[in-house]
Amino acid sequence: MNQRPRDGANSASDHLPTQYVPAEVEGKLYERWVEAGYFEADEKSDKPPYTVVIPPPNVTGSLHLGHAFEHTIIDSLTRRKRMQGYETLWQPGMDHAGIATQNVVERELAKEGVSRHDLGREKFVERVWQWKAESGGQISGQMKRLGDGVAWSRERFTMDEGLSKAVQTIFKRLYDDGLIYRAERIINWCPRCLTAISDIEVEYQEDDGELVSIRYGEGEDSIVVATTRAETMLGDTAVAVHPDDERYAHLVGREIELPLTGRRIPVVADAHVDPEFGTGAVKVTPAHDPNDFEIGRRHDLPSLTVLDEHGVITVHGPFQGLDRFEARSTIVGALRAEGRIVAEKRPYTHSVGHCSRCKTTIEPRLSMQWWVKVAPLAQAAADAVRDGRVDIHPKEMESRYFGWVDNLHDWCISRQLWWGHRIPVWYGPDGETVCVGPGEEPPTGEGWHQETDVLDTWFSSGLWPFSTLGWPEKTPSLEKFYPTSVLVTGYDILFFWVVRMMMFGLYAMDGTPPFRTIALHGMVRDQFGKKMSKSFGNAVNPLDWMDAYGSDAVRFTLARGANPGTDVPIGEDWVQGSRNFANKIWNATRFALMNGATVDGPLPPAAELSTADRWILSRLNATVAEVDAYYEDYQFARLSDALFHFAWDEVFDWYVELSKTTLAKGGAAADASRRVLGEVLDTTLRLLHPVMPFVTEELWTVLTGRESVVVAEWPSADASRRDEAAEKEIALLQQVITEVRRFRADQGLKPGQKVPARLVLDGTALTEHEDAIRAQARLTAPEDGFTATASLPVAGATVELDLSGAIDVAAERKRLAKDLALAEKEKAQATAKLGNDGFLAKAPEHVVEKIRTRLAAAEADIARITAQLESLPQA
């Protein structure tokens, strides 16, 4: 891709500071990218589209590590596709977050001594919009800090005019098709938020409670039931037993007395009851338990609501007005006083549902609500994956998807809130119900009123892939960018969000799914694998790390931990390591610029290149192919590792060092190396750019003098540059230098200490590399009186060293002898344990494997130390 030179840019004269300071670079670069329009998408373009929608963060939210991780992955994908020539759209926006936002604004009002009811609905909603304008959406600025390349001009909000029209449109269509209905059912009720919440917004945890066994009835007509929620017995309308349970056959069809109430209730036979659990009899409270509700429907039982919306008892004088938890202990006390408590178990640990927003214990409650009939929609969502129209990545996550979507219950979509999309249904004075679509006039006149409930937040976010592109209008953006290419999201909201988008996308877009691939990732955890939480004291604000180490360091650390579908550990030490990597890139590029590296003109033909030049070009093209393959498989940890080891190990630690020898000689060989060095850094910076956008932009524009790496061409592998012979030759060179360095370290020589040596390279592929070996291994040429006191045979060559005067041989022998004795002792202990049949029979496999590892390490130490002793000059 041809680019114009950046204003004032000239790689020969531009100057890079000696140190990379992210804070001085990142902000100005991001502003320049946005001003240049690099992240905008043109629906009129003839380029192939690549579309990703942002999982819309809550308007109440701020950037946390989970966001930073997910956004790094998406940004890397879209930056690469943009460089590959795609018309790339990363669609930004925010979710209105019904419950969360209403809670925030209500807390603000409480500080003023005012409630939403004091304001009234209209004024309260105005107040929420005011809060959004003043305080909401701070995450947008934080996304810019991270480097998110989103199309800001297209930013959407789930309550803006266009998306509201989409919500009203699809509600009307679903209603007219009989897929939305109103019915009285058991729902999950939050007594704190005072609204229904869906099954997937309930978090279950193990709580300590009590299990009490209560005797209903008298004498032979008595029956014992066990419950953890004694307060709901006031609403019992039956006791149920299994039809085949002979213990209670004589009671089925008869009535028994319900304690404390004076009511008599029937005993019914129902196959739902497990005769093996507890007493085999269960109390039936249809208004306060989903299973009991179904039993009640089957047996035409009445439903008695005994708890109000705040969880307060509403019936039976002595208990009326008590909070549910207070009533529980009071009712158990009253039953105990009557001698009806047969058994008590406390604490009794059991799974209890809590509101995911405020952590209040939820209350199953019979309520009139609006529902989506999901069966046909869920079937379509399952079929789209089964027939291959949508791929789930990694593949093993498919079973979780099907396990959920194949067993979906109807979805309760109404919420008893004021902030959100108000349900577009009007009720008339004579029981009429009218659903109003966009552009239609609602009915007016005496007695007509609109439904007060709003829609579940997930209803509007389920439309996100197409509502953000202008649906229900047939816009050019919708035609160009739908379906989206990939959805990148956490496995934890597979059910909340992904399934809803699948159902609505297939329904609204005539069977076209909203995305071709679902790429699922895990949750970010601390370096020990523990969930991050303020209560655990291990929560991290990514902005703090970005301030300390730069955004690139945070991004690269997160990408390096990103294995598909698995959780991501991260620690501050790792971010420091990534910062060091950014500094290494900076310093290597400064070296290249100072030594005349260039990107101008074609690469010299292979015949004019040194072995080191041919080797690094071969490795470069292998890395390009490897990184491309990992990108296509969403293997971010592997592609990041491949880039790290190529850049640090091969380019910076080897090629840059080897090139110093060539550059020092000058001439045509040095000119060729300057061009190769420029090519390698140019390509490496482009490969690194999607994950580390800031440092690569700053370096690449100086190195090349061109406009921006954001719109540079993505590298493609050139198979003709692969050179197996050069790779083998440099591998031998590395082996010799590494072995000499290791030997020097073993002998306690200082890194910069020069040692006289004779190199015997005849008959090997290393004859042309003597200067490089001497430079990299700190070896001087032998002089008169040279005496070889140590000889290292390696890679077919021999390195003879004169260590006389360089080390204290006697002291070194004493130290090595001590180390050898310790290694032999370790070997003896490990051998003894592994030879003990009793130990092998009883020890866990991981313990045995640990002993085997210790034995192998001890044997390796013995071989190494013995070789060192043999190589020492005689005392």
Short mmCIF file of C-alpha atoms in Angstrom, two decimals, residues 482-715:
data_model
loop_
_atom_site.label_atom_id
_atom_site.label_comp_id
_atom_site.label_asym_id
_atom_site.label_seq_id
_atom_site.Cartn_x
_atom_site.Cartn_y
_atom_site.Cartn_z
CA TYR A 482 -24.48 -7.01 8.10
CA PRO A 483 -23.98 -9.78 9.03
CA THR A 484 -21.06 -8.89 11.25
CA SER A 485 -17.91 -10.95 10.84
CA VAL A 486 -17.18 -12.10 14.36
CA LEU A 487 -18.58 -11.61 17.84
CA VAL A 488 -15.86 -11.48 20.48
CA THR A 489 -17.30 -11.90 23.96
CA GLY A 490 -16.93 -13.74 27.23
CA TYR A 491 -18.33 -17.20 27.76
CA ASP A 492 -20.03 -15.81 30.87
CA ILE A 493 -22.59 -13.87 28.76
CA LEU A 494 -23.10 -16.57 26.17
CA PHE A 495 -26.63 -16.97 27.50
CA PHE A 496 -27.37 -13.36 28.47
CA TRP A 497 -26.49 -11.72 25.20
CA VAL A 498 -25.27 -14.05 22.48
CA VAL A 499 -28.37 -16.24 22.38
CA ARG A 500 -30.65 -13.20 22.36
CA MET A 501 -28.78 -11.69 19.41
CA MET A 502 -28.99 -14.99 17.58
CA MET A 503 -32.75 -15.27 18.13
CA PHE A 504 -33.53 -11.68 17.16
CA GLY A 505 -31.05 -11.48 14.28
CA LEU A 506 -32.37 -14.60 12.60
CA TYR A 507 -35.97 -13.45 13.14
CA ALA A 508 -35.55 -9.84 11.97
CA MET A 509 -33.08 -10.45 9.13
CA ASP A 510 -34.89 -13.24 7.30
CA GLY A 511 -32.77 -16.09 8.59
CA THR A 512 -29.39 -14.36 8.26
CA PRO A 513 -27.49 -14.78 11.54
CA PRO A 514 -25.99 -11.66 13.15
CA PHE A 515 -22.41 -12.95 12.94
CA ARG A 516 -20.47 -15.66 11.20
CA THR A 517 -18.24 -16.58 14.14
CA ILE A 518 -18.68 -16.44 17.90
CA ALA A 519 -15.22 -16.22 19.47
CA LEU A 520 -15.52 -16.85 23.19
CA HIS A 521 -12.91 -15.88 25.73
CA GLY A 522 -12.55 -16.39 29.46
CA MET A 523 -12.42 -14.10 32.46
CA VAL A 524 -9.37 -12.14 33.61
CA ARG A 525 -7.99 -13.46 36.90
CA ASP A 526 -5.00 -12.60 39.06
CA GLN A 527 -1.62 -14.29 38.61
CA PHE A 528 -2.70 -17.08 40.97
CA GLY A 529 -5.84 -17.86 38.97
CA LYS A 530 -8.14 -16.24 41.54
CA LYS A 531 -11.17 -14.20 40.49
CA MET A 532 -10.48 -10.49 40.79
CA SER A 533 -12.67 -8.78 43.37
CA LYS A 534 -12.52 -5.73 45.62
CA SER A 535 -13.46 -7.98 48.53
CA PHE A 536 -10.46 -10.22 47.79
CA GLY A 537 -8.18 -7.18 47.62
CA ASN A 538 -6.84 -8.22 44.20
CA ALA A 539 -8.90 -6.01 41.90
CA VAL A 540 -6.83 -3.89 39.51
CA ASN A 541 -7.69 -0.65 37.76
CA PRO A 542 -6.12 -1.04 34.29
CA LEU A 543 -5.74 2.73 34.07
CA ASP A 544 -3.23 2.57 36.92
CA TRP A 545 -1.13 0.07 34.99
CA MET A 546 -1.49 2.12 31.81
CA ASP A 547 -0.24 5.19 33.68
CA ALA A 548 2.73 3.27 35.07
CA TYR A 549 3.75 1.12 32.09
CA GLY A 550 1.89 2.35 29.04
CA SER A 551 -1.17 1.05 27.22
CA ASP A 552 0.89 -1.18 24.92
CA ALA A 553 2.32 -3.06 27.89
CA VAL A 554 -1.15 -3.72 29.32
CA ARG A 555 -2.49 -4.79 25.92
CA PHE A 556 0.42 -7.10 25.14
CA THR A 557 0.21 -8.75 28.57
CA LEU A 558 -3.52 -9.41 28.14
CA ALA A 559 -3.10 -10.74 24.60
CA ARG A 560 -0.30 -13.07 25.74
CA GLY A 561 -2.71 -14.69 28.18
CA ALA A 562 -5.57 -15.07 25.72
CA ASN A 563 -6.17 -18.74 25.00
CA PRO A 564 -9.62 -19.30 23.42
CA GLY A 565 -12.38 -20.02 25.92
CA THR A 566 -10.10 -20.12 28.97
CA ASP A 567 -9.54 -17.68 31.80
CA VAL A 568 -6.69 -15.17 31.60
CA PRO A 569 -4.23 -14.79 34.48
CA ILE A 570 -2.43 -11.45 34.79
CA GLY A 571 0.00 -9.93 37.28
CA GLU A 572 1.84 -6.63 37.51
CA ASP A 573 5.22 -8.34 37.04
CA TRP A 574 4.02 -9.50 33.63
CA VAL A 575 3.00 -5.98 32.66
CA GLN A 576 6.48 -4.77 33.68
CA GLY A 577 7.93 -7.45 31.40
CA SER A 578 5.81 -6.19 28.51
CA ARG A 579 6.98 -2.64 29.24
CA ASN A 580 10.55 -3.93 28.97
CA PHE A 581 9.63 -5.49 25.62
CA ALA A 582 8.36 -2.11 24.37
CA ASN A 583 11.62 -0.53 25.50
CA LYS A 584 13.58 -3.26 23.69
CA ILE A 585 11.70 -2.52 20.47
CA TRP A 586 12.43 1.19 20.93
CA ASN A 587 16.15 0.69 21.52
CA ALA A 588 16.57 -1.73 18.63
CA THR A 589 14.91 0.72 16.24
CA ARG A 590 17.11 3.56 17.51
CA PHE A 591 20.16 1.39 16.84
CA ALA A 592 18.92 0.67 13.34
CA LEU A 593 18.30 4.36 12.57
CA MET A 594 21.68 5.38 13.97
CA ASN A 595 23.32 2.80 11.70
CA GLY A 596 21.54 3.81 8.54
CA ALA A 597 18.87 1.11 8.28
CA THR A 598 16.63 1.83 5.31
CA VAL A 599 13.34 0.70 3.79
CA ASP A 600 14.04 2.29 0.41
CA GLY A 601 14.31 0.16 -2.71
CA PRO A 602 14.00 -3.58 -3.22
CA LEU A 603 15.82 -6.11 -1.11
CA PRO A 604 19.11 -7.28 -2.59
CA PRO A 605 19.03 -10.73 -4.18
CA ALA A 606 19.92 -13.62 -1.90
CA ALA A 607 23.33 -14.07 -3.57
CA GLU A 608 24.38 -10.62 -2.35
CA LEU A 609 23.31 -11.22 1.26
CA SER A 610 25.24 -12.61 4.19
CA THR A 611 24.13 -15.82 5.83
CA ALA A 612 22.78 -13.82 8.78
CA ASP A 613 20.76 -11.62 6.39
CA ARG A 614 19.28 -14.64 4.61
CA TRP A 615 18.58 -16.31 7.96
CA ILE A 616 16.63 -13.42 9.48
CA LEU A 617 14.59 -12.95 6.30
CA SER A 618 13.78 -16.65 6.37
CA ARG A 619 12.75 -16.48 10.00
CA LEU A 620 10.75 -13.31 9.34
CA ASN A 621 8.67 -14.93 6.64
CA ALA A 622 8.13 -18.03 8.76
CA THR A 623 6.88 -15.77 11.56
CA VAL A 624 4.50 -13.91 9.24
CA ALA A 625 2.92 -17.20 8.18
CA GLU A 626 2.76 -18.43 11.78
CA VAL A 627 1.13 -15.23 13.05
CA ASP A 628 -1.42 -15.25 10.24
CA ALA A 629 -2.43 -18.82 11.06
CA TYR A 630 -2.84 -17.97 14.74
CA TYR A 631 -4.95 -14.91 13.95
CA GLU A 632 -7.33 -16.98 11.86
CA ASP A 633 -7.72 -19.38 14.79
CA TYR A 634 -8.07 -16.60 17.42
CA GLN A 635 -4.95 -17.90 19.17
CA PHE A 636 -3.80 -14.60 20.64
CA ALA A 637 -1.55 -16.09 23.28
CA ARG A 638 0.34 -18.06 20.66
CA LEU A 639 0.63 -15.25 18.11
CA SER A 640 1.84 -12.89 20.86
CA ASP A 641 4.40 -15.42 22.02
CA ALA A 642 5.56 -15.99 18.45
CA LEU A 643 6.03 -12.25 17.94
CA PHE A 644 7.77 -11.81 21.29
CA HIS A 645 10.29 -14.58 20.74
CA PHE A 646 10.96 -13.62 17.12
CA ALA A 647 11.44 -9.94 17.94
CA TRP A 648 13.37 -10.30 21.18
CA ASP A 649 15.27 -13.55 20.69
CA GLU A 650 15.96 -13.60 16.96
CA VAL A 651 15.90 -9.97 15.83
CA PHE A 652 17.17 -8.04 18.85
CA ASP A 653 19.39 -10.59 20.61
CA TRP A 654 20.85 -12.27 17.53
CA TYR A 655 20.42 -10.46 14.24
CA VAL A 656 21.06 -6.94 15.57
CA GLU A 657 24.16 -8.21 17.38
CA LEU A 658 25.43 -10.19 14.38
CA SER A 659 24.81 -7.23 12.07
CA LYS A 660 27.17 -5.11 14.16
CA THR A 661 30.08 -7.15 12.83
CA THR A 662 28.97 -6.66 9.23
CA LEU A 663 28.21 -2.97 9.67
CA ALA A 664 31.62 -2.40 11.24
CA LYS A 665 33.33 -3.75 8.11
CA GLY A 666 31.47 -1.39 5.79
CA GLY A 667 31.19 -1.83 2.03
CA ALA A 668 28.50 -3.58 -0.01
CA ALA A 669 27.83 -6.21 2.67
CA ALA A 670 27.09 -3.47 5.20
CA ASP A 671 24.75 -1.69 2.75
CA ALA A 672 22.87 -4.95 2.19
CA SER A 673 22.54 -5.50 5.95
CA ARG A 674 21.21 -1.96 6.40
CA ARG A 675 18.47 -2.71 3.88
CA VAL A 676 17.69 -6.07 5.51
CA LEU A 677 17.66 -4.53 8.97
CA GLY A 678 15.19 -1.89 7.76
CA GLU A 679 13.01 -4.53 6.13
CA VAL A 680 12.95 -6.72 9.23
CA LEU A 681 12.06 -3.86 11.57
CA ASP A 682 9.47 -2.46 9.15
CA THR A 683 7.73 -5.85 8.96
CA THR A 684 8.11 -6.63 12.64
CA LEU A 685 6.57 -3.31 13.64
CA ARG A 686 3.65 -3.92 11.29
CA LEU A 687 3.14 -7.40 12.77
CA LEU A 688 3.21 -6.02 16.29
CA HIS A 689 1.02 -3.01 15.55
CA PRO A 690 -2.46 -4.54 16.13
CA VAL A 691 -1.51 -5.59 19.66
CA MET A 692 0.91 -2.72 20.48
CA PRO A 693 -0.38 0.20 18.41
CA PHE A 694 1.31 3.19 20.02
CA VAL A 695 5.00 2.32 20.19
CA THR A 696 4.86 0.72 16.75
CA GLU A 697 3.25 3.81 15.22
CA GLU A 698 5.86 6.12 16.71
CA LEU A 699 8.74 3.94 15.52
CA TRP A 700 7.36 2.91 12.13
CA THR A 701 6.63 6.46 10.96
CA VAL A 702 10.17 7.52 11.85
CA LEU A 703 11.74 4.42 10.33
CA THR A 704 9.81 4.60 7.06
CA GLY A 705 8.93 8.31 6.81
CA ARG A 706 5.41 7.27 5.82
CA GLU A 707 2.02 8.40 7.00
CA SER A 708 0.85 5.80 9.51
CA VAL A 709 1.22 2.11 10.25
CA VAL A 710 -2.55 2.06 10.99
CA VAL A 711 -3.16 2.10 7.24
CA ALA A 712 0.03 0.35 6.19
CA GLU A 713 -0.17 -2.93 4.32
CA TRP A 714 -0.26 -6.08 6.42
CA PRO A 715 2.81 -8.25 5.72
#
